[in-house]
Amino acid sequence: MTLLERLFAGRLLSAVLVCVAMASCSSASKGPGGEITKVKYYFLNPLFILRTEEPSIRFEREHLLHGAYTAADQISRTGSYYTVMWKADDRTQPVTVRLEYRQANTALQVETLEQQVTDVRKRNQTFFKVTGDEYTQGGRVSAWRISLLRGKEELASQESYLWK
Protein backbone atom coordinates (compact mmCIF):
# COMPACT_ATOMS: atom_id res chain seq x y z
CA MET A 1 0.00 0.00 0.00
CA THR A 2 1.48 3.31 -1.04
CA LEU A 3 1.70 6.37 1.14
CA LEU A 4 -1.14 8.11 -0.74
CA GLU A 5 -3.40 5.08 -0.30
CA ARG A 6 -2.64 5.02 3.44
CA LEU A 7 -3.40 8.74 3.75
CA PHE A 8 -6.66 8.33 1.84
CA ALA A 9 -7.66 5.33 3.98
CA GLY A 10 -6.84 7.26 7.16
CA ARG A 11 -8.89 10.28 6.11
CA LEU A 12 -11.77 8.05 5.04
CA LEU A 13 -11.71 6.21 8.35
CA SER A 14 -11.71 9.54 10.23
CA ALA A 15 -14.70 10.78 8.23
CA VAL A 16 -16.60 7.54 8.85
CA LEU A 17 -15.92 7.71 12.59
CA VAL A 18 -17.15 11.32 12.76
CA CYS A 19 -20.35 10.41 10.90
CA VAL A 20 -20.96 7.38 13.12
CA ALA A 21 -20.41 9.50 16.23
CA MET A 22 -22.86 12.14 14.98
CA ALA A 23 -25.45 9.52 14.09
CA SER A 24 -25.10 7.79 17.45
CA CYS A 25 -25.81 11.10 19.21
CA SER A 26 -29.36 11.06 17.86
CA SER A 27 -31.87 10.03 20.50
CA ALA A 28 -35.51 9.00 20.53
CA SER A 29 -37.94 11.59 19.23
CA LYS A 30 -41.55 11.44 20.39
CA GLY A 31 -44.25 13.38 18.60
CA PRO A 32 -48.02 13.77 18.98
CA GLY A 33 -48.86 10.46 17.28
CA GLY A 34 -45.72 8.34 17.24
CA GLU A 35 -42.09 7.93 18.12
CA ILE A 36 -38.85 7.43 16.24
CA THR A 37 -36.90 5.25 18.65
CA LYS A 38 -33.62 4.96 16.74
CA VAL A 39 -31.97 5.89 13.44
CA LYS A 40 -29.10 3.58 12.56
CA TYR A 41 -26.69 4.94 9.96
CA TYR A 42 -24.05 3.02 8.03
CA PHE A 43 -21.73 4.27 5.29
CA LEU A 44 -20.51 1.52 2.97
CA ASN A 45 -17.35 1.88 0.93
CA PRO A 46 -16.28 -1.46 -0.58
CA LEU A 47 -12.83 -0.04 -1.43
CA PHE A 48 -12.06 0.50 2.25
CA ILE A 49 -10.59 -2.67 3.76
CA LEU A 50 -11.60 -3.52 7.32
CA ARG A 51 -8.59 -4.86 9.19
CA THR A 52 -10.36 -6.79 11.93
CA GLU A 53 -11.27 -10.39 12.52
CA GLU A 54 -14.18 -9.47 14.82
CA PRO A 55 -17.30 -10.92 13.14
CA SER A 56 -19.72 -8.45 14.71
CA ILE A 57 -17.86 -5.53 13.14
CA ARG A 58 -17.64 -7.17 9.71
CA PHE A 59 -21.30 -8.28 9.62
CA GLU A 60 -22.93 -5.05 8.40
CA ARG A 61 -20.49 -4.66 5.53
CA GLU A 62 -20.77 -8.30 4.45
CA HIS A 63 -24.55 -8.18 4.73
CA LEU A 64 -24.82 -5.14 2.46
CA LEU A 65 -22.33 -6.57 -0.06
CA HIS A 66 -24.01 -9.99 -0.18
CA GLY A 67 -24.62 -10.98 -3.80
CA ALA A 68 -22.37 -8.30 -5.29
CA TYR A 69 -19.84 -10.55 -7.00
CA THR A 70 -18.21 -8.18 -9.47
CA ALA A 71 -16.25 -5.06 -8.59
CA ALA A 72 -18.82 -2.94 -10.46
CA ASP A 73 -21.65 -4.41 -8.36
CA GLN A 74 -19.76 -3.65 -5.18
CA ILE A 75 -18.92 -0.08 -6.23
CA SER A 76 -22.59 0.55 -7.12
CA ARG A 77 -23.50 -0.22 -3.49
CA THR A 78 -21.25 2.54 -2.12
CA GLY A 79 -23.29 5.04 -0.12
CA SER A 80 -25.37 5.71 2.98
CA TYR A 81 -27.79 3.25 4.53
CA TYR A 82 -30.40 4.19 7.14
CA THR A 83 -32.52 1.91 9.30
CA VAL A 84 -35.32 3.79 11.05
CA MET A 85 -36.98 2.13 14.06
CA TRP A 86 -40.32 3.67 14.95
CA LYS A 87 -43.73 3.25 16.62
CA ALA A 88 -47.13 4.74 15.86
CA ASP A 89 -49.89 5.22 18.44
CA ASP A 90 -52.71 4.46 15.96
CA ARG A 91 -51.88 1.31 14.02
CA THR A 92 -55.13 1.11 12.05
CA GLN A 93 -54.11 3.57 9.32
CA PRO A 94 -51.07 3.60 7.01
CA VAL A 95 -48.00 5.68 7.84
CA THR A 96 -45.54 7.30 5.44
CA VAL A 97 -41.91 7.37 6.50
CA ARG A 98 -39.99 10.19 4.79
CA LEU A 99 -36.24 10.71 4.59
CA GLU A 100 -35.15 14.18 3.53
CA TYR A 101 -31.44 14.66 3.01
CA ARG A 102 -28.78 17.03 1.72
CA GLN A 103 -25.62 15.91 -0.02
CA ALA A 104 -22.11 17.33 -0.15
CA ASN A 105 -22.13 18.14 -3.89
CA THR A 106 -25.65 19.63 -4.07
CA ALA A 107 -25.35 22.30 -1.34
CA LEU A 108 -28.77 23.11 0.18
CA GLN A 109 -30.89 21.13 -2.30
CA VAL A 110 -33.12 18.70 -0.37
CA GLU A 111 -33.78 15.24 -1.80
CA THR A 112 -36.63 13.06 -0.53
CA LEU A 113 -37.24 9.33 -0.22
CA GLU A 114 -40.59 8.00 1.04
CA GLN A 115 -42.03 4.62 1.93
CA GLN A 116 -45.64 3.97 2.79
CA VAL A 117 -46.23 1.32 5.44
CA THR A 118 -49.73 -0.16 5.34
CA ASP A 119 -49.13 -2.97 7.83
CA VAL A 120 -48.23 -0.89 10.90
CA ARG A 121 -47.09 -3.00 13.83
CA LYS A 122 -46.18 -2.30 17.43
CA ARG A 123 -42.50 -1.87 16.46
CA ASN A 124 -41.51 -1.05 12.88
CA GLN A 125 -38.34 -0.75 10.82
CA THR A 126 -37.95 1.10 7.55
CA PHE A 127 -34.83 0.91 5.42
CA PHE A 128 -33.48 3.68 3.14
CA LYS A 129 -30.38 3.81 1.00
CA VAL A 130 -28.63 6.55 -0.97
CA THR A 131 -26.44 4.64 -3.41
CA GLY A 132 -25.70 4.31 -7.11
CA ASP A 133 -26.26 7.40 -9.26
CA GLU A 134 -27.77 9.35 -6.34
CA TYR A 135 -24.54 8.91 -4.38
CA THR A 136 -22.19 9.29 -7.35
CA GLN A 137 -23.69 12.59 -8.46
CA GLY A 138 -24.64 14.09 -5.10
CA GLY A 139 -21.83 12.86 -2.86
CA ARG A 140 -22.06 11.87 0.78
CA VAL A 141 -25.14 12.69 2.81
CA SER A 142 -24.28 15.68 4.97
CA ALA A 143 -27.60 16.17 6.82
CA TRP A 144 -30.90 14.29 7.14
CA ARG A 145 -34.38 14.52 8.60
CA ILE A 146 -36.80 11.61 9.11
CA SER A 147 -40.53 12.13 9.56
CA LEU A 148 -43.51 9.89 10.25
CA LEU A 149 -46.58 11.17 8.43
CA ARG A 150 -50.24 10.28 8.23
CA GLY A 151 -51.72 12.32 5.42
CA LYS A 152 -50.42 15.83 6.08
CA GLU A 153 -50.13 15.29 9.84
CA GLU A 154 -46.61 14.81 11.19
CA LEU A 155 -46.60 12.12 13.88
CA ALA A 156 -42.91 12.39 14.82
CA SER A 157 -39.63 13.59 13.37
CA GLN A 158 -35.93 13.40 14.04
CA GLU A 159 -33.06 15.20 12.37
CA SER A 160 -29.29 15.09 12.31
CA TYR A 161 -27.28 17.77 14.03
CA LEU A 162 -26.37 19.48 10.74
CA TRP A 163 -29.98 19.67 9.45
CA LYS A 164 -30.74 22.97 11.17
Coordinates of N, CA and C in Angstrom, one line a residue:
M1 N 0.9 -1.2 0.0 CA 0.0 0.0 0.0 C 0.9 1.2 0.0
T2 N 0.7 2.1 -0.9 CA 1.5 3.3 -1.0 C 1.1 4.3 0.0
L3 N 1.9 5.3 0.2 CA 1.7 6.4 1.1 C 0.4 7.1 0.9
L4 N 0.1 7.4 -0.4 CA -1.1 8.1 -0.7 C -2.4 7.3 -0.4
E5 N -2.3 6.0 -0.6 CA -3.4 5.1 -0.3 C -3.6 5.0 1.2
R6 N -2.5 5.0 2.0 CA -2.6 5.0 3.4 C -3.3 6.3 3.9
L7 N -2.8 7.4 3.4 CA -3.4 8.7 3.8 C -4.9 8.8 3.4
F8 N -5.3 8.3 2.2 CA -6.7 8.3 1.8 C -7.5 7.4 2.8
A9 N -7.0 6.2 3.1 CA -7.7 5.3 4.0 C -7.8 5.9 5.4
G10 N -6.8 6.6 5.8 CA -6.8 7.3 7.2 C -7.9 8.4 7.2
R11 N -7.9 9.2 6.2 CA -8.9 10.3 6.1 C -10.3 9.7 6.0
L12 N -10.5 8.7 5.2 CA -11.8 8.1 5.0 C -12.2 7.5 6.4
L13 N -11.4 6.8 7.1 CA -11.7 6.2 8.4 C -12.1 7.3 9.3
S14 N -11.4 8.4 9.3 CA -11.7 9.5 10.2 C -13.1 10.1 9.9
A15 N -13.4 10.3 8.6 CA -14.7 10.8 8.2 C -15.8 9.8 8.6
V16 N -15.6 8.5 8.5 CA -16.6 7.5 8.9 C -16.8 7.6 10.4
L17 N -15.8 7.7 11.1 CA -15.9 7.7 12.6 C -16.7 9.0 13.0
V18 N -16.4 10.1 12.4 CA -17.1 11.3 12.8 C -18.6 11.2 12.5
C19 N -18.9 10.6 11.3 CA -20.3 10.4 10.9 C -21.0 9.4 11.8
V20 N -20.4 8.4 12.2 CA -21.0 7.4 13.1 C -21.2 8.0 14.5
A21 N -20.2 8.8 14.9 CA -20.4 9.5 16.2 C -21.6 10.5 16.2
M22 N -21.7 11.2 15.1 CA -22.9 12.1 15.0 C -24.2 11.4 14.9
A23 N -24.2 10.3 14.2 CA -25.5 9.5 14.1 C -25.8 8.9 15.4
S24 N -24.8 8.4 16.2 CA -25.1 7.8 17.5 C -25.6 8.8 18.5
C25 N -25.4 10.1 18.3 CA -25.8 11.1 19.2 C -27.3 11.3 19.1
S26 N -27.9 10.8 18.0 CA -29.4 11.1 17.9 C -30.1 10.2 18.9
S27 N -31.1 10.7 19.5 CA -31.9 10.0 20.5 C -33.3 9.9 20.0
A28 N -34.1 9.2 20.9 CA -35.5 9.0 20.5 C -36.2 10.3 20.4
S29 N -37.2 10.4 19.5 CA -37.9 11.6 19.2 C -39.4 11.2 19.3
K30 N -40.1 11.7 20.3 CA -41.5 11.4 20.4 C -42.4 12.6 19.9
G31 N -43.4 12.3 19.1 CA -44.3 13.4 18.6 C -45.7 13.2 19.1
P32 N -46.6 13.9 18.5 CA -48.0 13.8 19.0 C -48.7 12.4 18.6
G33 N -48.2 11.7 17.7 CA -48.9 10.5 17.3 C -47.9 9.3 17.1
G34 N -46.7 9.4 17.4 CA -45.7 8.3 17.2 C -44.4 8.7 17.8
E35 N -43.4 7.8 17.6 CA -42.1 7.9 18.1 C -41.1 7.3 17.2
I36 N -40.0 8.0 16.9 CA -38.9 7.4 16.2 C -37.9 7.0 17.3
T37 N -37.7 5.7 17.5 CA -36.9 5.3 18.6 C -35.4 5.2 18.3
K38 N -35.0 5.0 17.1 CA -33.6 5.0 16.7 C -33.4 5.1 15.2
V39 N -32.4 5.8 14.8 CA -32.0 5.9 13.4 C -30.6 5.3 13.4
K40 N -30.4 4.2 12.7 CA -29.1 3.6 12.6 C -28.5 3.9 11.2
Y41 N -27.3 4.5 11.2 CA -26.7 4.9 10.0 C -25.5 4.1 9.7
Y42 N -25.2 3.7 8.4 CA -24.0 3.0 8.0 C -23.6 3.5 6.7
F43 N -22.3 3.9 6.6 CA -21.7 4.3 5.3 C -20.9 3.1 4.8
L44 N -21.2 2.6 3.6 CA -20.5 1.5 3.0 C -19.6 2.0 1.9
N45 N -18.3 1.6 2.0 CA -17.4 1.9 0.9 C -16.6 0.6 0.7
P46 N -16.9 -0.2 -0.4 CA -16.3 -1.5 -0.6 C -14.8 -1.4 -0.8
L47 N -14.3 -0.2 -1.2 CA -12.8 0.0 -1.4 C -12.0 0.0 -0.1
F48 N -12.7 0.4 1.0 CA -12.1 0.5 2.3 C -12.0 -0.9 2.9
I49 N -10.8 -1.3 3.2 CA -10.6 -2.7 3.8 C -10.6 -2.6 5.3
L50 N -11.5 -3.4 5.9 CA -11.6 -3.5 7.3 C -10.5 -4.5 7.8
R51 N -9.7 -4.0 8.7 CA -8.6 -4.9 9.2 C -8.9 -5.4 10.6
T52 N -10.0 -6.2 10.7 CA -10.4 -6.8 11.9 C -10.9 -8.2 11.7
E53 N -10.7 -9.0 12.6 CA -11.3 -10.4 12.5 C -12.6 -10.5 13.3
E54 N -13.0 -9.4 14.0 CA -14.2 -9.5 14.8 C -15.4 -9.6 13.9
P55 N -16.2 -10.7 14.0 CA -17.3 -10.9 13.1 C -18.4 -9.9 13.3
S56 N -18.6 -9.4 14.5 CA -19.7 -8.5 14.7 C -19.5 -7.1 14.0
I57 N -18.2 -6.8 13.8 CA -17.9 -5.5 13.1 C -18.0 -5.7 11.6
R58 N -17.6 -6.9 11.1 CA -17.6 -7.2 9.7 C -19.0 -7.5 9.2
F59 N -20.0 -7.8 10.1 CA -21.3 -8.3 9.6 C -22.0 -7.3 8.7
E60 N -22.1 -6.0 9.2 CA -22.9 -5.0 8.4 C -22.4 -4.9 7.0
R61 N -21.1 -4.8 6.8 CA -20.5 -4.7 5.5 C -20.8 -5.9 4.7
E62 N -20.6 -7.1 5.2 CA -20.8 -8.3 4.5 C -22.2 -8.5 4.1
H63 N -23.1 -8.1 5.0 CA -24.6 -8.2 4.7 C -25.0 -7.3 3.6
L64 N -24.5 -6.1 3.5 CA -24.8 -5.1 2.5 C -24.2 -5.5 1.1
L65 N -23.0 -6.2 1.2 CA -22.3 -6.6 -0.1 C -22.7 -8.0 -0.5
H66 N -23.6 -8.6 0.2 CA -24.0 -10.0 -0.2 C -24.6 -10.0 -1.6
G67 N -24.1 -10.9 -2.4 CA -24.6 -11.0 -3.8 C -23.9 -10.1 -4.8
A68 N -23.1 -9.2 -4.4 CA -22.4 -8.3 -5.3 C -21.0 -9.0 -5.6
Y69 N -21.0 -9.7 -6.7 CA -19.8 -10.5 -7.0 C -18.8 -9.8 -7.8
T70 N -19.2 -8.9 -8.7 CA -18.2 -8.2 -9.5 C -17.8 -6.9 -8.8
A71 N -16.7 -6.3 -9.2 CA -16.3 -5.1 -8.6 C -17.2 -3.9 -8.9
A72 N -17.8 -4.0 -10.1 CA -18.8 -2.9 -10.5 C -20.1 -3.0 -9.6
D73 N -20.5 -4.2 -9.3 CA -21.7 -4.4 -8.4 C -21.3 -3.8 -7.0
Q74 N -20.1 -4.1 -6.5 CA -19.8 -3.6 -5.2 C -19.6 -2.1 -5.1
I75 N -19.1 -1.5 -6.2 CA -18.9 -0.1 -6.2 C -20.3 0.6 -6.3
S76 N -21.2 0.0 -7.0 CA -22.6 0.6 -7.1 C -23.3 0.6 -5.8
R77 N -22.9 -0.2 -4.8 CA -23.5 -0.2 -3.5 C -22.9 0.8 -2.5
T78 N -21.9 1.5 -3.0 CA -21.3 2.5 -2.1 C -22.3 3.6 -1.8
G79 N -22.4 4.0 -0.5 CA -23.3 5.0 -0.1 C -23.8 4.9 1.3
S80 N -24.8 5.6 1.6 CA -25.4 5.7 3.0 C -26.6 4.8 3.1
Y81 N -26.7 4.1 4.2 CA -27.8 3.3 4.5 C -28.4 3.7 5.9
Y82 N -29.7 3.8 5.9 CA -30.4 4.2 7.1 C -31.5 3.2 7.5
T83 N -31.5 2.8 8.8 CA -32.5 1.9 9.3 C -33.2 2.7 10.4
V84 N -34.5 3.0 10.1 CA -35.3 3.8 11.1 C -36.2 2.9 11.9
M85 N -36.1 2.9 13.2 CA -37.0 2.1 14.1 C -38.0 3.1 14.7
W86 N -39.3 2.7 14.6 CA -40.3 3.7 15.0 C -41.6 3.0 15.4
K87 N -42.4 3.7 16.1 CA -43.7 3.2 16.6 C -44.8 4.3 16.3
A88 N -46.0 3.8 16.1 CA -47.1 4.7 15.9 C -48.2 4.4 16.9
D89 N -48.8 5.4 17.4 CA -49.9 5.2 18.4 C -51.1 4.6 17.8
D90 N -51.6 5.0 16.7 CA -52.7 4.5 16.0 C -52.2 3.6 14.8
R91 N -52.4 2.2 15.0 CA -51.9 1.3 14.0 C -52.9 0.9 13.0
T92 N -54.1 1.5 13.0 CA -55.1 1.1 12.1 C -55.0 1.8 10.7
Q93 N -54.2 2.8 10.6 CA -54.1 3.6 9.3 C -52.7 3.5 8.8
P94 N -52.5 3.6 7.5 CA -51.1 3.6 7.0 C -50.3 4.8 7.4
V95 N -48.9 4.6 7.5 CA -48.0 5.7 7.8 C -47.0 5.8 6.7
T96 N -46.6 7.0 6.4 CA -45.5 7.3 5.4 C -44.3 7.7 6.2
V97 N -43.2 7.0 5.9 CA -41.9 7.4 6.5 C -41.1 8.1 5.4
R98 N -40.7 9.3 5.8 CA -40.0 10.2 4.8 C -38.6 10.5 5.3
L99 N -37.6 10.3 4.4 CA -36.2 10.7 4.6 C -35.9 11.9 3.7
E100 N -35.6 13.0 4.3 CA -35.2 14.2 3.5 C -33.7 14.3 3.8
Y101 N -32.9 14.6 2.8 CA -31.4 14.7 3.0 C -30.8 15.7 2.1
R102 N -29.6 16.2 2.5 CA -28.8 17.0 1.7 C -27.5 16.3 1.5
Q103 N -26.9 16.6 0.3 CA -25.6 15.9 0.0 C -24.5 16.9 -0.2
A104 N -23.3 16.5 -0.1 CA -22.1 17.3 -0.1 C -22.0 18.1 -1.5
N105 N -22.3 17.5 -2.6 CA -22.1 18.1 -3.9 C -23.3 19.0 -4.3
T106 N -24.4 18.9 -3.6 CA -25.6 19.6 -4.1 C -26.0 20.8 -3.2
A107 N -25.2 21.2 -2.2 CA -25.4 22.3 -1.3 C -26.6 22.2 -0.5
L108 N -27.6 23.1 -0.6 CA -28.8 23.1 0.2 C -30.0 22.4 -0.5
Q109 N -29.8 21.8 -1.6 CA -30.9 21.1 -2.3 C -31.3 19.9 -1.5
V110 N -32.6 19.8 -1.2 CA -33.1 18.7 -0.4 C -33.7 17.6 -1.3
E111 N -33.2 16.4 -1.1 CA -33.8 15.2 -1.8 C -34.7 14.5 -0.8
T112 N -35.7 13.7 -1.4 CA -36.6 13.1 -0.5 C -36.8 11.6 -1.0
L113 N -36.9 10.7 0.0 CA -37.2 9.3 -0.2 C -38.4 9.0 0.7
E114 N -39.4 8.3 0.2 CA -40.6 8.0 1.0 C -40.9 6.5 0.9
Q115 N -41.5 6.0 2.0 CA -42.0 4.6 1.9 C -43.3 4.6 2.7
Q116 N -44.4 4.1 2.1 CA -45.6 4.0 2.8 C -45.8 2.6 3.4
V117 N -46.1 2.6 4.7 CA -46.2 1.3 5.4 C -47.7 1.1 5.7
T118 N -48.3 0.1 5.1 CA -49.7 -0.2 5.3 C -50.0 -1.1 6.5
D119 N -49.0 -2.0 6.7 CA -49.1 -3.0 7.8 C -48.3 -2.4 9.0
V120 N -48.9 -1.5 9.8 CA -48.2 -0.9 10.9 C -48.3 -1.8 12.1
R121 N -47.2 -2.1 12.7 CA -47.1 -3.0 13.8 C -46.7 -2.2 15.1
K122 N -46.6 -3.0 16.2 CA -46.2 -2.3 17.4 C -44.8 -1.7 17.3
R123 N -43.8 -2.4 16.7 CA -42.5 -1.9 16.5 C -42.2 -2.1 15.0
N124 N -41.7 -1.0 14.3 CA -41.5 -1.1 12.9 C -40.1 -0.6 12.5
Q125 N -39.6 -1.1 11.4 CA -38.3 -0.8 10.8 C -38.5 -0.4 9.4
T126 N -37.9 0.7 9.0 CA -38.0 1.1 7.6 C -36.5 1.3 7.1
F127 N -36.2 0.9 5.9 CA -34.8 0.9 5.4 C -34.7 1.8 4.2
F128 N -33.7 2.8 4.3 CA -33.5 3.7 3.1 C -32.0 3.5 2.7
K129 N -31.8 3.8 1.4 CA -30.4 3.8 1.0 C -30.2 4.9 -0.1
V130 N -29.0 5.5 0.0 CA -28.6 6.6 -1.0 C -27.4 6.0 -1.6
T131 N -27.5 5.3 -2.7 CA -26.4 4.6 -3.4 C -26.5 4.9 -4.9
G132 N -25.6 4.3 -5.6 CA -25.7 4.3 -7.1 C -25.5 5.7 -7.6
D133 N -26.4 6.1 -8.6 CA -26.3 7.4 -9.3 C -26.5 8.5 -8.3
E134 N -27.5 8.3 -7.3 CA -27.8 9.4 -6.3 C -26.5 9.7 -5.6
Y135 N -25.8 8.7 -5.1 CA -24.5 8.9 -4.4 C -23.4 9.5 -5.3
T136 N -23.3 8.9 -6.5 CA -22.2 9.3 -7.4 C -22.3 10.8 -7.7
Q137 N -23.5 11.2 -8.0 CA -23.7 12.6 -8.5 C -23.8 13.6 -7.3
G138 N -24.4 13.2 -6.2 CA -24.6 14.1 -5.1 C -23.6 14.1 -4.0
G139 N -22.8 13.0 -3.9 CA -21.8 12.9 -2.9 C -22.4 12.3 -1.6
R140 N -21.6 12.4 -0.5 CA -22.1 11.9 0.8 C -23.2 12.7 1.4
V141 N -24.0 12.0 2.1 CA -25.1 12.7 2.8 C -24.5 13.5 3.9
S142 N -24.8 14.8 4.0 CA -24.3 15.7 5.0 C -25.3 16.0 6.1
A143 N -26.6 15.9 5.8 CA -27.6 16.2 6.8 C -28.9 15.4 6.4
W144 N -29.7 15.0 7.4 CA -30.9 14.3 7.1 C -32.0 14.6 8.2
R145 N -33.2 14.4 7.7 CA -34.4 14.5 8.6 C -35.3 13.4 8.3
I146 N -35.8 12.7 9.3 CA -36.8 11.6 9.1 C -38.1 12.0 9.8
S147 N -39.2 11.8 9.0 CA -40.5 12.1 9.6 C -41.5 11.0 9.4
L148 N -42.4 10.8 10.4 CA -43.5 9.9 10.3 C -44.7 10.7 9.9
L149 N -45.4 10.4 8.9 CA -46.6 11.2 8.4 C -47.8 10.3 8.3
R150 N -48.9 10.9 8.6 CA -50.2 10.3 8.2 C -51.0 11.4 7.5
G151 N -51.1 11.2 6.2 CA -51.7 12.3 5.4 C -50.8 13.5 5.5
K152 N -51.3 14.6 5.9 CA -50.4 15.8 6.1 C -50.0 16.0 7.5
E153 N -50.5 15.2 8.4 CA -50.1 15.3 9.8 C -48.8 14.6 10.1
E154 N -47.9 15.4 10.8 CA -46.6 14.8 11.2 C -46.7 14.2 12.6
L155 N -46.5 12.9 12.6 CA -46.6 12.1 13.9 C -45.3 12.3 14.7
A156 N -44.2 12.2 14.1 CA -42.9 12.4 14.8 C -41.8 12.7 13.8
S157 N -40.7 13.3 14.3 CA -39.6 13.6 13.4 C -38.3 13.6 14.2
Q158 N -37.3 13.4 13.5 CA -35.9 13.4 14.0 C -35.0 13.9 13.0
E159 N -34.0 14.6 13.3 CA -33.1 15.2 12.4 C -31.6 15.1 12.9
S160 N -30.7 15.1 11.9 CA -29.3 15.1 12.3 C -28.9 16.5 12.8
Y161 N -27.8 16.5 13.4 CA -27.3 17.8 14.0 C -27.1 18.9 13.0
L162 N -26.7 18.5 11.8 CA -26.4 19.5 10.7 C -27.6 19.9 9.9
W163 N -28.8 19.3 10.2 CA -30.0 19.7 9.5 C -30.4 21.1 9.7
K164 N -30.2 21.6 10.8 CA -30.7 23.0 11.2 C -30.3 24.1 10.3

